[in-house]
Amino acid sequence: MQKLSAGLKQEGRKIGFIPTMGYLHEGHISLVNKSKSENDVTVTSIYVNPTQFGQNEDYGKYPRDFDRDNSILEKAGCDILFYPEDSAIYPAGYQTYINVQEITKVLEGEFRPGHFTGVATIVNILFNIVKPDRAYFGQKDAQQCAVIQQMTLDLKLDVEIRVMPIVRERDGLAMSSRNKYLNEKERKDALDLFRALSMAKGLIENGERNTELIEKKMMEILKSVDSSAPDYTRIVNSRSFDREQELREGVSYYLLIACRIGATRLIDNFLLTVN
Ligand code: PAF
């Protein structure tokens, strides 16, 4: 992959890159399509990165289906599928990790200690191998996008980070490889994330500016479902990820939710600007 990318760069071809952990869905394909429209060559990687999973998380059971993903990518017209082995990414004796300091202290960073160190490290390794001009990430992992943008800025990485909108099922559920874990009842209950976010958006559109109150109301919706165990409902400034007591006009905010439905931990968000 390194040689291939070096060759492409020498020919002056622009490389678009979609890092994934596989079990691809339409959200991933929207990133492939965007990359194809903006670059000469599109590379997708599939690598379930062990360093971003906590000890009690789902690394072992994370859905893997190479043949399925391969044919989805072929159909989508992705040029190169990079599918590295653990021993190529983290060979024996590996010892370097990247720690983005501030933005990782809250939200996902708080509930999944070490997660963003694993993400920043693997994304940096993949960037060094693939040498992309542009890299594409889904807004569903809003904080991950912010961490990667910060790392790219701080380490002066020569890659443009492109964050693309969340792709949803018809009924509003955000697409995620983890939706596969949900049984029929949980799949219905999972819609409460979207319901809570929609309700909060409605409150803001009707003039509510108190973040604590809106967060509480989102939490009430999540707690009304017996299979749910919410981690957080939070409204943060979309740039700094800081919490503000009162929403301000002209400022963009993420409304963020992390919630377990049965044994499956789901995240979702809306990005909105207050008018
Ligand atoms: O979002 C993901 O799928 C992963 O966190 C990523 C960016 C591929 C790094 O392993």
PDB file of N, CA and C in Angstrom, residues 10-101:
ATOM      1  N   GLN A  10       3.456  10.253  -7.114  1.00  0.00           N
ATOM      2  CA  GLN A  10       4.471  10.661  -8.102  1.00  0.00           C
ATOM      3  C   GLN A  10       3.827  11.009  -9.443  1.00  0.00           C
ATOM      4  N   GLU A  11       2.749  10.287  -9.748  1.00  0.00           N
ATOM      5  CA  GLU A  11       2.026  10.567 -11.004  1.00  0.00           C
ATOM      6  C   GLU A  11       1.129  11.792 -10.864  1.00  0.00           C
ATOM      7  N   GLY A  12       1.108  12.392  -9.667  1.00  0.00           N
ATOM      8  CA  GLY A  12       0.304  13.604  -9.435  1.00  0.00           C
ATOM      9  C   GLY A  12      -1.164  13.313  -9.224  1.00  0.00           C
ATOM     10  N   ARG A  13      -1.475  12.045  -8.867  1.00  0.00           N
ATOM     11  CA  ARG A  13      -2.896  11.707  -8.668  1.00  0.00           C
ATOM     12  C   ARG A  13      -3.323  11.989  -7.224  1.00  0.00           C
ATOM     13  N   LYS A  14      -4.523  12.535  -7.088  1.00  0.00           N
ATOM     14  CA  LYS A  14      -5.058  12.860  -5.750  1.00  0.00           C
ATOM     15  C   LYS A  14      -5.713  11.627  -5.144  1.00  0.00           C
ATOM     16  N   ILE A  15      -5.356  11.364  -3.887  1.00  0.00           N
ATOM     17  CA  ILE A  15      -5.883  10.173  -3.210  1.00  0.00           C
ATOM     18  C   ILE A  15      -6.929  10.573  -2.168  1.00  0.00           C
ATOM     19  N   GLY A  16      -8.126   9.999  -2.288  1.00  0.00           N
ATOM     20  CA  GLY A  16      -9.160  10.164  -1.259  1.00  0.00           C
ATOM     21  C   GLY A  16      -9.197   8.882  -0.435  1.00  0.00           C
ATOM     22  N   PHE A  17      -9.377   9.024   0.897  1.00  0.00           N
ATOM     23  CA  PHE A  17      -9.229   7.865   1.787  1.00  0.00           C
ATOM     24  C   PHE A  17     -10.394   7.783   2.770  1.00  0.00           C
ATOM     25  N   ILE A  18     -10.961   6.580   2.885  1.00  0.00           N
ATOM     26  CA  ILE A  18     -12.031   6.326   3.860  1.00  0.00           C
ATOM     27  C   ILE A  18     -11.558   5.227   4.812  1.00  0.00           C
ATOM     28  N   PRO A  19     -11.121   5.606   6.022  1.00  0.00           N
ATOM     29  CA  PRO A  19     -10.754   4.577   7.004  1.00  0.00           C
ATOM     30  C   PRO A  19     -12.023   4.005   7.625  1.00  0.00           C
ATOM     31  N   THR A  20     -12.138   2.692   7.680  1.00  0.00           N
ATOM     32  CA  THR A  20     -13.327   2.085   8.299  1.00  0.00           C
ATOM     33  C   THR A  20     -12.911   0.862   9.128  1.00  0.00           C
ATOM     34  N   MET A  21     -13.872   0.372   9.903  1.00  0.00           N
ATOM     35  CA  MET A  21     -13.655  -0.903  10.594  1.00  0.00           C
ATOM     36  C   MET A  21     -14.525  -1.979   9.956  1.00  0.00           C
ATOM     37  N   GLY A  22     -15.002  -1.706   8.739  1.00  0.00           N
ATOM     38  CA  GLY A  22     -15.745  -2.719   8.004  1.00  0.00           C
ATOM     39  C   GLY A  22     -17.202  -2.826   8.413  1.00  0.00           C
ATOM     40  N   TYR A  23     -17.818  -3.911   7.974  1.00  0.00           N
ATOM     41  CA  TYR A  23     -19.265  -4.099   8.078  1.00  0.00           C
ATOM     42  C   TYR A  23     -19.967  -2.840   7.551  1.00  0.00           C
ATOM     43  N   LEU A  24     -19.692  -2.595   6.287  1.00  0.00           N
ATOM     44  CA  LEU A  24     -20.025  -1.313   5.673  1.00  0.00           C
ATOM     45  C   LEU A  24     -21.532  -1.124   5.487  1.00  0.00           C
ATOM     46  N   HIS A  25     -21.957   0.135   5.567  1.00  0.00           N
ATOM     47  CA  HIS A  25     -23.365   0.484   5.333  1.00  0.00           C
ATOM     48  C   HIS A  25     -23.395   1.725   4.444  1.00  0.00           C
ATOM     49  N   GLU A  26     -24.599   2.223   4.218  1.00  0.00           N
ATOM     50  CA  GLU A  26     -24.738   3.344   3.270  1.00  0.00           C
ATOM     51  C   GLU A  26     -23.989   4.597   3.707  1.00  0.00           C
ATOM     52  N   GLY A  27     -23.801   4.735   5.018  1.00  0.00           N
ATOM     53  CA  GLY A  27     -23.014   5.877   5.505  1.00  0.00           C
ATOM     54  C   GLY A  27     -21.603   5.828   4.929  1.00  0.00           C
ATOM     55  N   HIS A  28     -20.986   4.632   4.991  1.00  0.00           N
ATOM     56  CA  HIS A  28     -19.628   4.480   4.425  1.00  0.00           C
ATOM     57  C   HIS A  28     -19.644   4.745   2.920  1.00  0.00           C
ATOM     58  N   ILE A  29     -20.685   4.234   2.263  1.00  0.00           N
ATOM     59  CA  ILE A  29     -20.735   4.369   0.800  1.00  0.00           C
ATOM     60  C   ILE A  29     -20.885   5.836   0.401  1.00  0.00           C
ATOM     61  N   SER A  30     -21.598   6.609   1.230  1.00  0.00           N
ATOM     62  CA  SER A  30     -21.708   8.046   0.929  1.00  0.00           C
ATOM     63  C   SER A  30     -20.318   8.698   0.982  1.00  0.00           C
ATOM     64  N   LEU A  31     -19.444   8.185   1.850  1.00  0.00           N
ATOM     65  CA  LEU A  31     -18.072   8.728   1.930  1.00  0.00           C
ATOM     66  C   LEU A  31     -17.273   8.321   0.689  1.00  0.00           C
ATOM     67  N   VAL A  32     -17.463   7.074   0.258  1.00  0.00           N
ATOM     68  CA  VAL A  32     -16.778   6.597  -0.961  1.00  0.00           C
ATOM     69  C   VAL A  32     -17.218   7.458  -2.155  1.00  0.00           C
ATOM     70  N   ASN A  33     -18.528   7.697  -2.254  1.00  0.00           N
ATOM     71  CA  ASN A  33     -19.039   8.492  -3.378  1.00  0.00           C
ATOM     72  C   ASN A  33     -18.467   9.905  -3.365  1.00  0.00           C
ATOM     73  N   LYS A  34     -18.415  10.479  -2.183  1.00  0.00           N
ATOM     74  CA  LYS A  34     -17.872  11.843  -2.066  1.00  0.00           C
ATOM     75  C   LYS A  34     -16.404  11.853  -2.482  1.00  0.00           C
ATOM     76  N   SER A  35     -15.666  10.867  -2.012  1.00  0.00           N
ATOM     77  CA  SER A  35     -14.244  10.792  -2.360  1.00  0.00           C
ATOM     78  C   SER A  35     -14.055  10.626  -3.867  1.00  0.00           C
ATOM     79  N   LYS A  36     -14.891   9.775  -4.451  1.00  0.00           N
ATOM     80  CA  LYS A  36     -14.779   9.562  -5.906  1.00  0.00           C
ATOM     81  C   LYS A  36     -15.027  10.866  -6.676  1.00  0.00           C
ATOM     82  N   SER A  37     -15.910  11.698  -6.145  1.00  0.00           N
ATOM     83  CA  SER A  37     -16.218  12.934  -6.864  1.00  0.00           C
ATOM     84  C   SER A  37     -15.123  13.991  -6.685  1.00  0.00           C
ATOM     85  N   GLU A  38     -14.244  13.793  -5.705  1.00  0.00           N
ATOM     86  CA  GLU A  38     -13.260  14.858  -5.408  1.00  0.00           C
ATOM     87  C   GLU A  38     -11.805  14.445  -5.647  1.00  0.00           C
ATOM     88  N   ASN A  39     -11.575  13.178  -5.973  1.00  0.00           N
ATOM     89  CA  ASN A  39     -10.187  12.687  -6.075  1.00  0.00           C
ATOM     90  C   ASN A  39     -10.017  11.804  -7.313  1.00  0.00           C
ATOM     91  N   ASP A  40      -8.744  11.489  -7.634  1.00  0.00           N
ATOM     92  CA  ASP A  40      -8.487  10.604  -8.784  1.00  0.00           C
ATOM     93  C   ASP A  40      -8.608   9.142  -8.374  1.00  0.00           C
ATOM     94  N   VAL A  41      -8.181   8.848  -7.158  1.00  0.00           N
ATOM     95  CA  VAL A  41      -8.173   7.459  -6.686  1.00  0.00           C
ATOM     96  C   VAL A  41      -8.800   7.416  -5.289  1.00  0.00           C
ATOM     97  N   THR A  42      -9.674   6.429  -5.056  1.00  0.00           N
ATOM     98  CA  THR A  42     -10.289   6.284  -3.731  1.00  0.00           C
ATOM     99  C   THR A  42      -9.825   4.986  -3.072  1.00  0.00           C
ATOM    100  N   VAL A  43      -9.313   5.133  -1.854  1.00  0.00           N
ATOM    101  CA  VAL A  43      -8.852   3.987  -1.064  1.00  0.00           C
ATOM    102  C   VAL A  43      -9.755   3.847   0.158  1.00  0.00           C
ATOM    103  N   THR A  44     -10.245   2.642   0.426  1.00  0.00           N
ATOM    104  CA  THR A  44     -10.962   2.373   1.680  1.00  0.00           C
ATOM    105  C   THR A  44     -10.152   1.361   2.468  1.00  0.00           C
ATOM    106  N   SER A  45      -9.970   1.613   3.760  1.00  0.00           N
ATOM    107  CA  SER A  45      -9.305   0.597   4.587  1.00  0.00           C
ATOM    108  C   SER A  45     -10.350  -0.067   5.477  1.00  0.00           C
ATOM    109  N   ILE A  46     -10.127  -1.348   5.726  1.00  0.00           N
ATOM    110  CA  ILE A  46     -10.933  -2.085   6.699  1.00  0.00           C
ATOM    111  C   ILE A  46      -9.963  -2.647   7.722  1.00  0.00           C
ATOM    112  N   TYR A  47     -10.092  -2.153   8.945  1.00  0.00           N
ATOM    113  CA  TYR A  47      -9.215  -2.660   9.999  1.00  0.00           C
ATOM    114  C   TYR A  47      -9.917  -2.448  11.341  1.00  0.00           C
ATOM    115  N   VAL A  48     -10.242  -3.526  12.023  1.00  0.00           N
ATOM    116  CA  VAL A  48     -10.856  -3.416  13.350  1.00  0.00           C
ATOM    117  C   VAL A  48      -9.701  -3.202  14.330  1.00  0.00           C
ATOM    118  N   ASN A  49      -9.587  -1.953  14.756  1.00  0.00           N
ATOM    119  CA  ASN A  49      -8.393  -1.508  15.482  1.00  0.00           C
ATOM    120  C   ASN A  49      -8.460  -1.867  16.968  1.00  0.00           C
ATOM    121  N   PRO A  50      -7.656  -2.819  17.422  1.00  0.00           N
ATOM    122  CA  PRO A  50      -7.791  -3.275  18.816  1.00  0.00           C
ATOM    123  C   PRO A  50      -7.518  -2.189  19.846  1.00  0.00           C
ATOM    124  N   THR A  51      -6.677  -1.202  19.520  1.00  0.00           N
ATOM    125  CA  THR A  51      -6.280  -0.237  20.566  1.00  0.00           C
ATOM    126  C   THR A  51      -7.366   0.790  20.895  1.00  0.00           C
ATOM    127  N   GLN A  52      -8.455   0.821  20.133  1.00  0.00           N
ATOM    128  CA  GLN A  52      -9.500   1.792  20.459  1.00  0.00           C
ATOM    129  C   GLN A  52     -10.670   1.171  21.214  1.00  0.00           C
ATOM    130  N   PHE A  53     -10.559  -0.129  21.544  1.00  0.00           N
ATOM    131  CA  PHE A  53     -11.606  -0.810  22.315  1.00  0.00           C
ATOM    132  C   PHE A  53     -11.144  -0.968  23.756  1.00  0.00           C
ATOM    133  N   GLY A  54     -12.069  -0.675  24.703  1.00  0.00           N
ATOM    134  CA  GLY A  54     -11.751  -0.933  26.105  1.00  0.00           C
ATOM    135  C   GLY A  54     -11.852  -2.427  26.400  1.00  0.00           C
ATOM    136  N   GLN A  55     -11.385  -2.811  27.582  1.00  0.00           N
ATOM    137  CA  GLN A  55     -11.335  -4.243  27.940  1.00  0.00           C
ATOM    138  C   GLN A  55     -12.693  -4.934  27.900  1.00  0.00           C
ATOM    139  N   ASN A  56     -13.742  -4.179  28.325  1.00  0.00           N
ATOM    140  CA  ASN A  56     -15.073  -4.803  28.357  1.00  0.00           C
ATOM    141  C   ASN A  56     -15.918  -4.427  27.144  1.00  0.00           C
ATOM    142  N   GLU A  57     -15.273  -3.972  26.091  1.00  0.00           N
ATOM    143  CA  GLU A  57     -16.023  -3.575  24.904  1.00  0.00           C
ATOM    144  C   GLU A  57     -16.073  -4.714  23.876  1.00  0.00           C
ATOM    145  N   ASP A  58     -16.624  -4.382  22.687  1.00  0.00           N
ATOM    146  CA  ASP A  58     -17.016  -5.430  21.750  1.00  0.00           C
ATOM    147  C   ASP A  58     -15.982  -5.773  20.676  1.00  0.00           C
ATOM    148  N   TYR A  59     -14.680  -5.622  20.982  1.00  0.00           N
ATOM    149  CA  TYR A  59     -13.664  -5.911  19.957  1.00  0.00           C
ATOM    150  C   TYR A  59     -13.816  -7.318  19.366  1.00  0.00           C
ATOM    151  N   GLY A  60     -13.992  -8.296  20.256  1.00  0.00           N
ATOM    152  CA  GLY A  60     -14.058  -9.692  19.813  1.00  0.00           C
ATOM    153  C   GLY A  60     -15.262  -9.961  18.924  1.00  0.00           C
ATOM    154  N   LYS A  61     -16.387  -9.343  19.281  1.00  0.00           N
ATOM    155  CA  LYS A  61     -17.608  -9.671  18.525  1.00  0.00           C
ATOM    156  C   LYS A  61     -17.961  -8.606  17.482  1.00  0.00           C
ATOM    157  N   TYR A  62     -17.080  -7.616  17.284  1.00  0.00           N
ATOM    158  CA  TYR A  62     -17.374  -6.571  16.283  1.00  0.00           C
ATOM    159  C   TYR A  62     -17.617  -7.258  14.938  1.00  0.00           C
ATOM    160  N   PRO A  63     -18.724  -6.909  14.214  1.00  0.00           N
ATOM    161  CA  PRO A  63     -19.068  -7.663  12.998  1.00  0.00           C
ATOM    162  C   PRO A  63     -17.978  -7.565  11.921  1.00  0.00           C
ATOM    163  N   ARG A  64     -17.597  -8.721  11.391  1.00  0.00           N
ATOM    164  CA  ARG A  64     -16.568  -8.778  10.339  1.00  0.00           C
ATOM    165  C   ARG A  64     -17.096  -9.656   9.207  1.00  0.00           C
ATOM    166  N   ASP A  65     -17.064  -9.153   7.978  1.00  0.00           N
ATOM    167  CA  ASP A  65     -17.473  -9.956   6.825  1.00  0.00           C
ATOM    168  C   ASP A  65     -16.758  -9.409   5.587  1.00  0.00           C
ATOM    169  N   PHE A  66     -15.563  -9.943   5.355  1.00  0.00           N
ATOM    170  CA  PHE A  66     -14.722  -9.400   4.293  1.00  0.00           C
ATOM    171  C   PHE A  66     -15.388  -9.507   2.923  1.00  0.00           C
ATOM    172  N   ASP A  67     -15.969 -10.687   2.612  1.00  0.00           N
ATOM    173  CA  ASP A  67     -16.545 -10.875   1.264  1.00  0.00           C
ATOM    174  C   ASP A  67     -17.680  -9.892   0.999  1.00  0.00           C
ATOM    175  N   ARG A  68     -18.519  -9.715   2.029  1.00  0.00           N
ATOM    176  CA  ARG A  68     -19.638  -8.765   1.908  1.00  0.00           C
ATOM    177  C   ARG A  68     -19.091  -7.360   1.643  1.00  0.00           C
ATOM    178  N   ASP A  69     -18.132  -6.926   2.458  1.00  0.00           N
ATOM    179  CA  ASP A  69     -17.581  -5.572   2.313  1.00  0.00           C
ATOM    180  C   ASP A  69     -16.891  -5.397   0.963  1.00  0.00           C
ATOM    181  N   ASN A  70     -16.140  -6.428   0.572  1.00  0.00           N
ATOM    182  CA  ASN A  70     -15.412  -6.369  -0.698  1.00  0.00           C
ATOM    183  C   ASN A  70     -16.380  -6.147  -1.859  1.00  0.00           C
ATOM    184  N   SER A  71     -17.502  -6.891  -1.842  1.00  0.00           N
ATOM    185  CA  SER A  71     -18.419  -6.745  -2.979  1.00  0.00           C
ATOM    186  C   SER A  71     -19.153  -5.396  -2.902  1.00  0.00           C
ATOM    187  N   ILE A  72     -19.449  -4.901  -1.701  1.00  0.00           N
ATOM    188  CA  ILE A  72     -20.074  -3.562  -1.569  1.00  0.00           C
ATOM    189  C   ILE A  72     -19.144  -2.489  -2.153  1.00  0.00           C
ATOM    190  N   LEU A  73     -17.855  -2.623  -1.844  1.00  0.00           N
ATOM    191  CA  LEU A  73     -16.897  -1.609  -2.324  1.00  0.00           C
ATOM    192  C   LEU A  73     -16.696  -1.699  -3.832  1.00  0.00           C
ATOM    193  N   GLU A  74     -16.696  -2.943  -4.338  1.00  0.00           N
ATOM    194  CA  GLU A  74     -16.568  -3.111  -5.797  1.00  0.00           C
ATOM    195  C   GLU A  74     -17.728  -2.432  -6.503  1.00  0.00           C
ATOM    196  N   LYS A  75     -18.946  -2.705  -5.972  1.00  0.00           N
ATOM    197  CA  LYS A  75     -20.155  -2.111  -6.572  1.00  0.00           C
ATOM    198  C   LYS A  75     -20.101  -0.587  -6.511  1.00  0.00           C
ATOM    199  N   ALA A  76     -19.557  -0.067  -5.411  1.00  0.00           N
ATOM    200  CA  ALA A  76     -19.519   1.388  -5.234  1.00  0.00           C
ATOM    201  C   ALA A  76     -18.428   2.027  -6.102  1.00  0.00           C
ATOM    202  N   GLY A  77     -17.564   1.192  -6.668  1.00  0.00           N
ATOM    203  CA  GLY A  77     -16.514   1.729  -7.538  1.00  0.00           C
ATOM    204  C   GLY A  77     -15.298   2.245  -6.781  1.00  0.00           C
ATOM    205  N   CYS A  78     -15.097   1.717  -5.568  1.00  0.00           N
ATOM    206  CA  CYS A  78     -13.885   2.088  -4.812  1.00  0.00           C
ATOM    207  C   CYS A  78     -12.670   1.463  -5.523  1.00  0.00           C
ATOM    208  N   ASP A  79     -11.588   2.214  -5.676  1.00  0.00           N
ATOM    209  CA  ASP A  79     -10.449   1.723  -6.472  1.00  0.00           C
ATOM    210  C   ASP A  79      -9.580   0.729  -5.711  1.00  0.00           C
ATOM    211  N   ILE A  80      -9.318   1.034  -4.449  1.00  0.00           N
ATOM    212  CA  ILE A  80      -8.387   0.181  -3.688  1.00  0.00           C
ATOM    213  C   ILE A  80      -8.973  -0.129  -2.314  1.00  0.00           C
ATOM    214  N   LEU A  81      -8.938  -1.415  -1.956  1.00  0.00           N
ATOM    215  CA  LEU A  81      -9.317  -1.824  -0.595  1.00  0.00           C
ATOM    216  C   LEU A  81      -8.044  -2.230   0.130  1.00  0.00           C
ATOM    217  N   PHE A  82      -7.758  -1.522   1.216  1.00  0.00           N
ATOM    218  CA  PHE A  82      -6.572  -1.821   2.026  1.00  0.00           C
ATOM    219  C   PHE A  82      -7.046  -2.567   3.270  1.00  0.00           C
ATOM    220  N   TYR A  83      -6.512  -3.773   3.449  1.00  0.00           N
ATOM    221  CA  TYR A  83      -7.028  -4.684   4.477  1.00  0.00           C
ATOM    222  C   TYR A  83      -5.839  -5.269   5.243  1.00  0.00           C
ATOM    223  N   PRO A  84      -5.249  -4.446   6.106  1.00  0.00           N
ATOM    224  CA  PRO A  84      -4.001  -4.886   6.747  1.00  0.00           C
ATOM    225  C   PRO A  84      -4.226  -5.879   7.886  1.00  0.00           C
ATOM    226  N   GLU A  85      -3.175  -6.599   8.209  1.00  0.00           N
ATOM    227  CA  GLU A  85      -3.222  -7.527   9.358  1.00  0.00           C
ATOM    228  C   GLU A  85      -2.669  -6.828  10.599  1.00  0.00           C
ATOM    229  N   ASP A  86      -3.063  -7.360  11.758  1.00  0.00           N
ATOM    230  CA  ASP A  86      -2.571  -6.791  13.020  1.00  0.00           C
ATOM    231  C   ASP A  86      -1.049  -6.682  13.043  1.00  0.00           C
ATOM    232  N   SER A  87      -0.390  -7.739  12.536  1.00  0.00           N
ATOM    233  CA  SER A  87       1.081  -7.765  12.644  1.00  0.00           C
ATOM    234  C   SER A  87       1.737  -6.697  11.771  1.00  0.00           C
ATOM    235  N   ALA A  88       1.004  -6.184  10.768  1.00  0.00           N
ATOM    236  CA  ALA A  88       1.569  -5.109   9.938  1.00  0.00           C
ATOM    237  C   ALA A  88       1.378  -3.755  10.616  1.00  0.00           C
ATOM    238  N   ILE A  89       0.270  -3.630  11.355  1.00  0.00           N
ATOM    239  CA  ILE A  89      -0.045  -2.335  11.983  1.00  0.00           C
ATOM    240  C   ILE A  89       0.677  -2.198  13.328  1.00  0.00           C
ATOM    241  N   TYR A  90       0.550  -3.211  14.151  1.00  0.00           N
ATOM    242  CA  TYR A  90       1.192  -3.174  15.473  1.00  0.00           C
ATOM    243  C   TYR A  90       2.139  -4.368  15.605  1.00  0.00           C
ATOM    244  N   PRO A  91       3.305  -4.322  14.931  1.00  0.00           N
ATOM    245  CA  PRO A  91       4.223  -5.460  15.029  1.00  0.00           C
ATOM    246  C   PRO A  91       4.763  -5.593  16.454  1.00  0.00           C
ATOM    247  N   ALA A  92       5.330  -6.728  16.764  1.00  0.00           N
ATOM    248  CA  ALA A  92       5.913  -6.937  18.101  1.00  0.00           C
ATOM    249  C   ALA A  92       6.869  -5.783  18.386  1.00  0.00           C
ATOM    250  N   GLY A  93       6.779  -5.243  19.596  1.00  0.00           N
ATOM    251  CA  GLY A  93       7.679  -4.155  19.973  1.00  0.00           C
ATOM    252  C   GLY A  93       7.104  -2.772  19.687  1.00  0.00           C
ATOM    253  N   TYR A  94       5.889  -2.723  19.144  1.00  0.00           N
ATOM    254  CA  TYR A  94       5.257  -1.425  18.857  1.00  0.00           C
ATOM    255  C   TYR A  94       5.094  -0.637  20.150  1.00  0.00           C
ATOM    256  N   GLN A  95       5.423   0.682  20.150  1.00  0.00           N
ATOM    257  CA  GLN A  95       5.307   1.407  21.413  1.00  0.00           C
ATOM    258  C   GLN A  95       4.939   2.884  21.308  1.00  0.00           C
ATOM    259  N   THR A  96       4.375   3.335  20.177  1.00  0.00           N
ATOM    260  CA  THR A  96       4.084   4.768  20.038  1.00  0.00           C
ATOM    261  C   THR A  96       2.576   5.026  19.967  1.00  0.00           C
ATOM    262  N   TYR A  97       2.110   5.943  20.826  1.00  0.00           N
ATOM    263  CA  TYR A  97       0.672   6.276  20.858  1.00  0.00           C
ATOM    264  C   TYR A  97       0.484   7.789  20.808  1.00  0.00           C
ATOM    265  N   ILE A  98      -0.612   8.203  20.210  1.00  0.00           N
ATOM    266  CA  ILE A  98      -0.878   9.639  20.075  1.00  0.00           C
ATOM    267  C   ILE A  98      -2.006  10.030  21.008  1.00  0.00           C
ATOM    268  N   ASN A  99      -1.736  11.081  21.792  1.00  0.00           N
ATOM    269  CA  ASN A  99      -2.696  11.501  22.793  1.00  0.00           C
ATOM    270  C   ASN A  99      -3.132  12.938  22.549  1.00  0.00           C
ATOM    271  N   VAL A 100      -4.313  13.142  22.026  1.00  0.00           N
ATOM    272  CA  VAL A 100      -4.863  14.492  21.864  1.00  0.00           C
ATOM    273  C   VAL A 100      -5.435  14.866  23.231  1.00  0.00           C
ATOM    274  N   GLN A 101      -4.935  15.975  23.810  1.00  0.00           N
ATOM    275  CA  GLN A 101      -5.104  16.180  25.247  1.00  0.00           C
ATOM    276  C   GLN A 101      -6.489  16.633  25.717  1.00  0.00           C
TER     277      GLN A 101
END
